[in-house]
Amino acid sequence: MIHFVVAFDAEARPLIDHFKLKRQHHERSFPVYLGEHHALIVSGAGKIASAAATAHLHGLTGFQHQQVWINFGIAGHPSLPVGETRLCHQVIDKLSKQVFYPQLVIKSPWPSESLFTLDEPDDSYGDDALLDMEASSFFATANRYATAELVQVVKVVSDNAEAPINDIPTKQQIIELLAPQVEQLKHFSDSLQQLANQLQPDRRIGEAAAYYQQKFHFSFSQSESLQHLLQQWIALDAAISTDELCRFDAKSSRQLLEKLQQQISDAGQPT
């Protein structure tokens, strides 16, 4: 599954049209659109919204790991012409100073650029980099579910020092800026999907997790813990079968996680 996280409806529209995505009207937290191989969520502006939307889409599509995640949309830049597209090789949170490094192991159709994620709009263009308000929290969240090779940020320049943010494009202008990039984005995301197919986690993890999730209710964090514990157990015993992974009886998801943790602790002790 290829996941797109965008901030605004206008950024979503070219992707919705190209991939023929369908609105999920039962989803009330965020606008969500799904297709056979693609999922898209519209987060709204800001880091908190982007992180929440990314986590929500991860849960909605089945808590799957090693999937493709792309943050696509507009960004400012002090000097790049409006309409230029860049892949981000460095994402810096302006407030926290935290730095993220998306890893590129496939050919990109665009040059790369650094990006600063801001908490507030800034029309000073003091940094020689792309500027947005979502990418750092998107990357930090999506990178929990996939390796840095599968989490990418692609931005199209919408404003610069000569055409500042005060003159930010209309919805239709944003659509016209992004639409010409979608075909290249498709080829890029397809290449990432081929890479993801090579990095898929052991099928036994998914099978055992599905078995336990049918028996107990798991919160988001508990589901993450379940996947992690099963992965640890397989790392300690590479020959273990799915049936052996599913052998535990428990009264609740919490008790199950405690038993799994104890099993891993015992298995890791020297004999």
mmCIF file of C-alpha atoms in Angstrom:
data_model
loop_
_atom_site.group_PDB
_atom_site.id
_atom_site.type_symbol
_atom_site.label_atom_id
_atom_site.label_comp_id
_atom_site.label_asym_id
_atom_site.label_seq_id
_atom_site.Cartn_x
_atom_site.Cartn_y
_atom_site.Cartn_z
ATOM 1 C CA MET A 1 0.000 0.000 0.000
ATOM 2 C CA ILE A 2 1.237 3.490 -0.910
ATOM 3 C CA HIS A 3 0.164 6.121 1.647
ATOM 4 C CA PHE A 4 -0.095 9.821 0.811
ATOM 5 C CA VAL A 5 -0.381 12.432 3.552
ATOM 6 C CA VAL A 6 -1.292 15.929 2.373
ATOM 7 C CA ALA A 7 -2.254 19.053 4.289
ATOM 8 C CA PHE A 8 -4.979 20.535 2.084
ATOM 9 C CA ASP A 9 -7.843 19.417 -0.136
ATOM 10 C CA ALA A 10 -6.254 21.161 -3.121
ATOM 11 C CA GLU A 11 -3.093 19.095 -2.683
ATOM 12 C CA ALA A 12 -5.185 15.927 -2.563
ATOM 13 C CA ARG A 13 -7.262 16.570 -5.679
ATOM 14 C CA PRO A 14 -4.668 15.696 -8.366
ATOM 15 C CA LEU A 15 -3.865 12.424 -6.548
ATOM 16 C CA ILE A 16 -7.531 11.553 -6.051
ATOM 17 C CA ASP A 17 -8.242 12.081 -9.741
ATOM 18 C CA HIS A 18 -5.151 10.262 -11.021
ATOM 19 C CA PHE A 19 -5.446 7.188 -8.805
ATOM 20 C CA LYS A 20 -9.278 7.204 -8.831
ATOM 21 C CA LEU A 21 -9.485 7.202 -5.049
ATOM 22 C CA LYS A 22 -12.856 6.994 -3.292
ATOM 23 C CA ARG A 23 -13.878 9.093 -0.288
ATOM 24 C CA GLN A 24 -14.546 7.054 2.849
ATOM 25 C CA HIS A 25 -17.597 8.880 4.159
ATOM 26 C CA HIS A 26 -17.700 6.938 7.436
ATOM 27 C CA GLU A 27 -14.334 8.447 8.373
ATOM 28 C CA ARG A 28 -15.023 11.556 10.485
ATOM 29 C CA SER A 29 -11.601 12.316 11.995
ATOM 30 C CA PHE A 30 -9.951 13.250 8.685
ATOM 31 C CA PRO A 31 -10.924 13.114 5.010
ATOM 32 C CA VAL A 32 -9.693 9.709 3.792
ATOM 33 C CA TYR A 33 -9.600 8.369 0.222
ATOM 34 C CA LEU A 34 -8.798 4.767 -0.697
ATOM 35 C CA GLY A 35 -8.000 2.786 -3.812
ATOM 36 C CA GLU A 36 -6.782 -0.737 -4.437
ATOM 37 C CA HIS A 37 -3.121 0.135 -3.902
ATOM 38 C CA HIS A 38 -3.208 3.717 -2.598
ATOM 39 C CA ALA A 39 -4.487 5.497 0.501
ATOM 40 C CA LEU A 40 -4.642 9.248 1.082
ATOM 41 C CA ILE A 41 -5.459 11.374 4.115
ATOM 42 C CA VAL A 42 -5.916 15.152 4.358
ATOM 43 C CA SER A 43 -4.415 16.270 7.649
ATOM 44 C CA GLY A 44 -5.017 20.006 7.754
ATOM 45 C CA ALA A 45 -2.249 22.493 8.509
ATOM 46 C CA GLY A 46 0.402 22.057 11.187
ATOM 47 C CA LYS A 47 2.657 19.472 12.780
ATOM 48 C CA ILE A 48 0.170 18.081 15.305
ATOM 49 C CA ALA A 49 -2.474 17.520 12.642
ATOM 50 C CA SER A 50 0.012 15.853 10.306
ATOM 51 C CA ALA A 51 1.283 13.458 12.981
ATOM 52 C CA ALA A 52 -2.260 12.535 14.036
ATOM 53 C CA ALA A 53 -3.383 11.970 10.456
ATOM 54 C CA THR A 54 -0.363 9.800 9.666
ATOM 55 C CA ALA A 55 -0.989 7.610 12.715
ATOM 56 C CA HIS A 56 -4.701 7.430 11.888
ATOM 57 C CA LEU A 57 -4.026 6.249 8.327
ATOM 58 C CA HIS A 58 -1.565 3.643 9.603
ATOM 59 C CA GLY A 59 -4.271 2.162 11.808
ATOM 60 C CA LEU A 60 -6.949 2.443 9.137
ATOM 61 C CA THR A 61 -4.897 0.451 6.640
ATOM 62 C CA GLY A 62 -4.176 -2.353 9.087
ATOM 63 C CA PHE A 63 -1.129 -1.329 11.147
ATOM 64 C CA GLN A 64 1.119 -2.676 8.389
ATOM 65 C CA HIS A 65 4.837 -2.072 8.547
ATOM 66 C CA GLN A 66 7.342 -1.432 5.752
ATOM 67 C CA GLN A 67 4.789 0.329 3.556
ATOM 68 C CA VAL A 68 5.410 3.412 1.407
ATOM 69 C CA TRP A 69 4.708 6.846 2.942
ATOM 70 C CA ILE A 70 4.863 10.111 0.964
ATOM 71 C CA ASN A 71 4.153 13.657 2.138
ATOM 72 C CA PHE A 72 3.227 15.571 -1.025
ATOM 73 C CA GLY A 73 2.269 19.210 -1.342
ATOM 74 C CA ILE A 74 3.350 22.814 -1.660
ATOM 75 C CA ALA A 75 6.200 24.607 0.092
ATOM 76 C CA GLY A 76 7.920 27.972 0.037
ATOM 77 C CA HIS A 77 11.517 28.658 -0.969
ATOM 78 C CA PRO A 78 13.511 31.911 -1.053
ATOM 79 C CA SER A 79 14.671 31.603 -4.668
ATOM 80 C CA LEU A 80 13.436 28.496 -6.475
ATOM 81 C CA PRO A 81 10.851 29.316 -9.169
ATOM 82 C CA VAL A 82 7.202 28.616 -8.454
ATOM 83 C CA GLY A 83 6.332 25.175 -9.832
ATOM 84 C CA GLU A 84 9.750 23.601 -9.248
ATOM 85 C CA THR A 85 9.580 20.181 -7.566
ATOM 86 C CA ARG A 86 12.086 18.860 -5.057
ATOM 87 C CA LEU A 87 12.615 15.655 -3.109
ATOM 88 C CA CYS A 88 13.718 16.388 0.458
ATOM 89 C CA HIS A 89 16.971 14.759 1.586
ATOM 90 C CA GLN A 90 16.916 16.546 4.963
ATOM 91 C CA VAL A 91 13.956 17.659 7.069
ATOM 92 C CA ILE A 92 14.665 20.012 9.979
ATOM 93 C CA ASP A 93 12.170 20.976 12.649
ATOM 94 C CA LYS A 94 12.812 24.683 13.109
ATOM 95 C CA LEU A 95 11.602 24.800 16.714
ATOM 96 C CA SER A 96 13.072 21.594 18.164
ATOM 97 C CA LYS A 97 16.136 21.521 15.863
ATOM 98 C CA GLN A 98 15.497 17.825 15.316
ATOM 99 C CA VAL A 99 16.841 16.640 11.954
ATOM 100 C CA PHE A 100 15.506 13.760 9.864
ATOM 101 C CA TYR A 101 17.193 12.160 6.873
ATOM 102 C CA PRO A 102 14.982 10.391 4.324
ATOM 103 C CA GLN A 103 17.163 7.829 2.593
ATOM 104 C CA LEU A 104 17.098 7.533 -1.184
ATOM 105 C CA VAL A 105 18.190 4.226 -2.714
ATOM 106 C CA ILE A 106 16.249 4.546 -5.978
ATOM 107 C CA LYS A 107 16.521 7.063 -8.801
ATOM 108 C CA SER A 108 14.610 10.298 -8.199
ATOM 109 C CA PRO A 109 12.978 12.278 -11.008
ATOM 110 C CA TRP A 110 13.692 15.526 -9.119
ATOM 111 C CA PRO A 111 16.713 17.257 -7.572
ATOM 112 C CA SER A 112 16.879 17.124 -3.774
ATOM 113 C CA GLU A 113 16.683 19.972 -1.257
ATOM 114 C CA SER A 114 16.669 20.574 2.488
ATOM 115 C CA LEU A 115 13.401 21.557 4.166
ATOM 116 C CA PHE A 116 12.580 23.464 7.350
ATOM 117 C CA THR A 117 9.269 22.734 9.073
ATOM 118 C CA LEU A 118 7.934 25.842 10.804
ATOM 119 C CA ASP A 119 5.321 26.318 13.501
ATOM 120 C CA GLU A 120 4.078 29.585 11.992
ATOM 121 C CA PRO A 121 4.098 30.976 8.442
ATOM 122 C CA ASP A 122 7.233 33.024 7.721
ATOM 123 C CA ASP A 123 7.542 35.416 4.792
ATOM 124 C CA SER A 124 11.145 36.420 5.527
ATOM 125 C CA TYR A 125 12.624 33.492 3.535
ATOM 126 C CA GLY A 126 15.756 33.681 5.662
ATOM 127 C CA ASP A 127 16.714 30.023 5.224
ATOM 128 C CA ASP A 128 18.032 28.723 1.919
ATOM 129 C CA ALA A 129 15.697 25.740 1.992
ATOM 130 C CA LEU A 130 12.129 24.679 1.397
ATOM 131 C CA LEU A 131 9.619 25.782 4.048
ATOM 132 C CA ASP A 132 6.486 23.989 5.199
ATOM 133 C CA MET A 133 4.512 23.296 8.394
ATOM 134 C CA GLU A 134 4.040 19.506 8.378
ATOM 135 C CA ALA A 135 6.976 17.456 7.087
ATOM 136 C CA SER A 136 8.987 16.966 10.290
ATOM 137 C CA SER A 137 6.089 15.479 12.260
ATOM 138 C CA PHE A 138 4.969 13.434 9.260
ATOM 139 C CA PHE A 139 8.431 11.921 8.928
ATOM 140 C CA ALA A 140 8.864 11.311 12.658
ATOM 141 C CA THR A 141 5.541 9.455 12.763
ATOM 142 C CA ALA A 142 5.768 7.494 9.499
ATOM 143 C CA ASN A 143 9.347 6.466 10.284
ATOM 144 C CA ARG A 144 7.941 4.448 13.203
ATOM 145 C CA TYR A 145 6.161 2.236 10.689
ATOM 146 C CA ALA A 146 8.683 2.033 7.861
ATOM 147 C CA THR A 147 12.400 2.466 7.264
ATOM 148 C CA ALA A 148 13.672 5.858 6.106
ATOM 149 C CA GLU A 149 14.006 4.568 2.531
ATOM 150 C CA LEU A 150 10.213 4.207 2.347
ATOM 151 C CA VAL A 151 9.305 7.577 3.913
ATOM 152 C CA GLN A 152 9.718 10.468 1.490
ATOM 153 C CA VAL A 153 8.780 14.142 1.250
ATOM 154 C CA VAL A 154 8.056 15.690 -2.156
ATOM 155 C CA LYS A 155 7.311 19.412 -2.394
ATOM 156 C CA VAL A 156 6.331 21.777 -5.199
ATOM 157 C CA VAL A 157 7.335 25.426 -4.763
ATOM 158 C CA SER A 158 4.263 27.637 -4.364
ATOM 159 C CA ASP A 159 5.843 30.882 -3.138
ATOM 160 C CA ASN A 160 9.212 32.612 -2.935
ATOM 161 C CA ALA A 161 10.716 36.006 -2.112
ATOM 162 C CA GLU A 162 9.385 37.492 -5.353
ATOM 163 C CA ALA A 163 5.962 35.873 -4.976
ATOM 164 C CA PRO A 164 5.637 35.748 -1.164
ATOM 165 C CA ILE A 165 3.300 33.736 1.013
ATOM 166 C CA ASN A 166 0.944 36.732 1.255
ATOM 167 C CA ASP A 167 0.099 35.944 -2.381
ATOM 168 C CA ILE A 168 -0.321 32.204 -1.777
ATOM 169 C CA PRO A 169 -2.089 30.479 -4.680
ATOM 170 C CA THR A 170 -5.798 29.770 -4.776
ATOM 171 C CA LYS A 171 -7.134 26.215 -4.574
ATOM 172 C CA GLN A 172 -7.296 25.981 -8.358
ATOM 173 C CA GLN A 173 -3.774 27.340 -8.746
ATOM 174 C CA ILE A 174 -2.461 24.758 -6.269
ATOM 175 C CA ILE A 175 -4.144 21.988 -8.254
ATOM 176 C CA GLU A 176 -2.558 23.328 -11.450
ATOM 177 C CA LEU A 177 0.867 23.449 -9.762
ATOM 178 C CA LEU A 178 0.708 19.868 -8.502
ATOM 179 C CA ALA A 179 -1.141 18.052 -11.285
ATOM 180 C CA PRO A 180 1.805 18.029 -13.765
ATOM 181 C CA GLN A 181 3.960 16.241 -11.151
ATOM 182 C CA VAL A 182 1.601 13.339 -10.478
ATOM 183 C CA GLU A 183 2.780 11.108 -13.330
ATOM 184 C CA GLN A 184 6.381 11.323 -12.137
ATOM 185 C CA LEU A 185 5.182 10.845 -8.563
ATOM 186 C CA LYS A 186 3.427 7.656 -9.663
ATOM 187 C CA HIS A 187 6.624 6.216 -11.176
ATOM 188 C CA PHE A 188 8.586 7.240 -8.083
ATOM 189 C CA SER A 189 6.072 5.714 -5.668
ATOM 190 C CA ASP A 190 5.866 2.524 -7.741
ATOM 191 C CA SER A 191 9.650 2.161 -7.433
ATOM 192 C CA LEU A 192 9.354 2.656 -3.688
ATOM 193 C CA GLN A 193 6.664 -0.026 -3.598
ATOM 194 C CA GLN A 194 9.013 -2.464 -5.336
ATOM 195 C CA LEU A 195 11.563 -1.701 -2.630
ATOM 196 C CA ALA A 196 8.925 -2.153 0.076
ATOM 197 C CA ASN A 197 8.067 -5.581 -1.320
ATOM 198 C CA GLN A 198 11.660 -6.621 -0.678
ATOM 199 C CA LEU A 199 11.529 -5.319 2.896
ATOM 200 C CA GLN A 200 8.260 -6.865 4.010
ATOM 201 C CA PRO A 201 8.357 -8.264 7.554
ATOM 202 C CA ASP A 202 8.175 -11.979 8.200
ATOM 203 C CA ARG A 203 4.689 -13.250 7.319
ATOM 204 C CA ARG A 204 4.564 -15.112 10.652
ATOM 205 C CA ILE A 205 4.379 -11.768 12.451
ATOM 206 C CA GLY A 206 1.299 -10.710 10.501
ATOM 207 C CA GLU A 207 -0.384 -14.079 10.891
ATOM 208 C CA ALA A 208 0.202 -14.257 14.640
ATOM 209 C CA ALA A 209 -0.809 -10.625 15.152
ATOM 210 C CA ALA A 210 -4.040 -11.208 13.219
ATOM 211 C CA TYR A 211 -4.790 -14.295 15.334
ATOM 212 C CA TYR A 212 -4.405 -12.420 18.615
ATOM 213 C CA GLN A 213 -6.258 -9.332 17.348
ATOM 214 C CA GLN A 214 -9.275 -11.529 16.641
ATOM 215 C CA LYS A 215 -9.262 -12.717 20.261
ATOM 216 C CA PHE A 216 -8.580 -9.432 22.097
ATOM 217 C CA HIS A 217 -9.038 -5.713 21.690
ATOM 218 C CA PHE A 218 -5.731 -3.892 21.254
ATOM 219 C CA SER A 219 -5.170 -0.158 21.528
ATOM 220 C CA PHE A 220 -2.927 1.504 18.960
ATOM 221 C CA SER A 221 0.121 1.336 21.243
ATOM 222 C CA GLN A 222 -0.654 -2.263 22.218
ATOM 223 C CA SER A 223 -0.819 -3.277 18.551
ATOM 224 C CA GLU A 224 2.590 -1.707 18.036
ATOM 225 C CA SER A 225 3.932 -3.600 21.058
ATOM 226 C CA LEU A 226 2.460 -6.880 19.811
ATOM 227 C CA GLN A 227 4.209 -6.562 16.446
ATOM 228 C CA HIS A 228 7.490 -5.638 18.116
ATOM 229 C CA LEU A 229 7.381 -8.541 20.586
ATOM 230 C CA LEU A 230 6.580 -11.070 17.873
ATOM 231 C CA GLN A 231 9.470 -9.739 15.818
ATOM 232 C CA GLN A 232 11.792 -10.091 18.822
ATOM 233 C CA TRP A 233 10.658 -13.661 19.423
ATOM 234 C CA ILE A 234 11.359 -14.650 15.812
ATOM 235 C CA ALA A 235 14.770 -12.995 16.047
ATOM 236 C CA LEU A 236 15.559 -15.258 19.012
ATOM 237 C CA ASP A 237 14.140 -18.383 17.367
ATOM 238 C CA ALA A 238 14.305 -18.170 13.576
ATOM 239 C CA ALA A 239 12.730 -21.629 13.096
ATOM 240 C CA ILE A 240 9.611 -20.957 15.196
ATOM 241 C CA SER A 241 6.280 -21.664 13.482
ATOM 242 C CA THR A 242 3.168 -19.499 13.387
ATOM 243 C CA ASP A 243 1.358 -22.095 15.508
ATOM 244 C CA GLU A 244 4.018 -21.792 18.205
ATOM 245 C CA LEU A 245 3.746 -17.997 18.140
ATOM 246 C CA CYS A 246 -0.012 -18.343 18.672
ATOM 247 C CA ARG A 247 0.138 -20.818 21.560
ATOM 248 C CA PHE A 248 -0.469 -18.397 24.446
ATOM 249 C CA ASP A 249 -3.755 -18.283 26.340
ATOM 250 C CA ALA A 250 -4.610 -15.024 28.064
ATOM 251 C CA LYS A 251 -7.604 -13.175 29.463
ATOM 252 C CA SER A 252 -6.777 -9.810 27.917
ATOM 253 C CA SER A 253 -4.453 -8.102 25.486
ATOM 254 C CA ARG A 254 -2.477 -6.704 28.407
ATOM 255 C CA GLN A 255 -1.938 -10.150 29.916
ATOM 256 C CA LEU A 256 -0.949 -11.515 26.515
ATOM 257 C CA LEU A 257 1.702 -8.825 26.050
ATOM 258 C CA GLU A 258 3.052 -9.578 29.526
ATOM 259 C CA LYS A 259 3.311 -13.291 28.685
ATOM 260 C CA LEU A 260 5.028 -12.561 25.388
ATOM 261 C CA GLN A 261 7.486 -10.258 27.137
ATOM 262 C CA GLN A 262 8.256 -12.952 29.711
ATOM 263 C CA GLN A 263 8.715 -15.559 26.975
ATOM 264 C CA ILE A 264 11.198 -13.326 25.185
ATOM 265 C CA SER A 265 13.054 -12.583 28.404
ATOM 266 C CA ASP A 266 13.303 -16.301 29.185
ATOM 267 C CA ALA A 267 14.373 -17.160 25.630
ATOM 268 C CA GLY A 268 17.080 -14.526 25.745
ATOM 269 C CA GLN A 269 18.689 -15.898 28.901
ATOM 270 C CA PRO A 270 21.886 -17.939 28.472
ATOM 271 C CA THR A 271 21.512 -21.684 28.934
#
